[in-house]
Short mmCIF file of C-alpha atoms in Angstrom, two decimals:
data_model
loop_
_atom_site.label_atom_id
_atom_site.label_comp_id
_atom_site.label_asym_id
_atom_site.label_seq_id
_atom_site.Cartn_x
_atom_site.Cartn_y
_atom_site.Cartn_z
CA MET A 1228 -13.71 -6.38 -4.36
CA THR A 1229 -16.65 -4.70 -5.95
CA GLY A 1230 -15.15 -0.91 -6.55
CA GLY A 1231 -14.84 -1.71 -10.31
CA TYR A 1232 -11.59 -3.02 -11.41
CA ARG A 1233 -8.90 1.17 -11.22
CA ARG A 1234 -10.44 0.47 -7.59
CA ASP A 1235 -10.26 -2.50 -6.67
CA ALA A 1236 -6.02 -2.92 -7.93
CA LEU A 1237 -5.26 0.10 -5.97
CA ASP A 1238 -7.15 -0.98 -3.32
CA PHE A 1239 -4.84 -4.28 -3.62
CA ALA A 1240 -1.70 -2.36 -4.05
CA GLY A 1241 -2.75 -0.22 -1.16
CA GLN A 1242 -2.73 -2.75 1.25
CA LEU A 1243 0.25 -5.07 0.38
CA LEU A 1244 2.32 -1.90 -0.01
CA LEU A 1245 0.90 -0.87 3.91
CA SER A 1246 1.90 -4.55 5.09
CA GLY A 1247 5.74 -4.23 4.48
CA GLY A 1248 5.42 -5.94 0.77
CA PRO A 1249 6.83 -7.14 -2.04
CA GLU A 1250 9.74 -7.72 -0.45
CA ASP A 1251 11.99 -6.46 -3.63
CA ALA A 1252 12.96 -3.48 -2.94
CA GLU A 1253 12.54 -2.28 -6.92
CA ALA A 1254 8.94 -3.76 -7.13
CA ARG A 1255 7.83 -2.43 -4.02
CA ARG A 1256 9.07 1.01 -5.32
CA GLU A 1257 7.64 0.73 -8.55
CA LEU A 1258 4.84 -0.31 -6.83
CA ARG A 1259 4.04 2.87 -4.90
CA GLU A 1260 5.14 5.16 -7.93
CA TRP A 1261 1.99 3.12 -9.98
CA TRP A 1262 -0.71 3.68 -6.43
CA LEU A 1263 0.74 6.87 -6.73
CA GLU A 1264 0.31 7.81 -9.60
CA ARG A 1265 -3.26 6.02 -10.18
CA SER A 1266 -4.65 6.99 -6.23
CA GLY A 1267 -5.54 10.38 -7.06
CA PRO A 1268 -8.34 12.46 -9.35
CA VAL A 1269 -9.00 10.16 -13.00
CA PRO A 1270 -6.53 12.41 -14.80
CA GLY A 1271 -8.50 14.04 -17.42
CA ARG A 1272 -8.70 13.44 -21.21
CA ARG A 1273 -5.53 13.66 -22.83
CA GLY A 1274 -5.72 15.96 -26.09
CA PRO A 1275 -7.08 17.86 -27.82
CA ARG A 1276 -11.05 18.59 -27.66
CA CYS A 1277 -13.02 19.12 -30.93
CA GLY A 1278 -15.21 22.66 -31.30
CA SER A 1279 -19.05 21.61 -32.72
CA PRO A 1280 -18.39 20.39 -35.97
CA ALA A 1281 -20.61 22.97 -37.35
CA ARG A 1282 -18.27 25.98 -36.97
CA PRO A 1283 -14.91 26.95 -39.06
CA GLY A 1284 -11.92 23.78 -37.57
CA GLY A 1285 -14.21 23.06 -35.46
CA CYS A 1286 -13.94 19.07 -35.71
CA CYS A 1287 -10.13 18.34 -35.60
CA TRP A 1288 -10.55 14.54 -37.60
CA ALA A 1289 -12.52 16.08 -40.60
CA ASP A 1290 -10.71 18.18 -41.87
CA GLU A 1291 -7.02 19.06 -42.01
CA GLY A 1292 -7.22 22.80 -40.41
CA PRO A 1293 -7.96 26.52 -41.75
CA GLU A 1294 -5.99 25.73 -45.33
CA ARG A 1295 -8.03 23.32 -46.48
CA GLY A 1296 -8.95 25.92 -48.89
#
């Protein structure tokens, strides 16, 4: 296991699923769903992107929006 935590976990889960495990059907279904969700490309950033603080409304956490008066 040398590919970092995420890659190692995916490889381990994939090997387990290919070997027919886990024996419990519910656990196997949950592991398969987990593996499918994470085996694709790394998901993009969630939430709004903040622009430049120099632009009006550019930084979403620095002010309360356009009505800041």
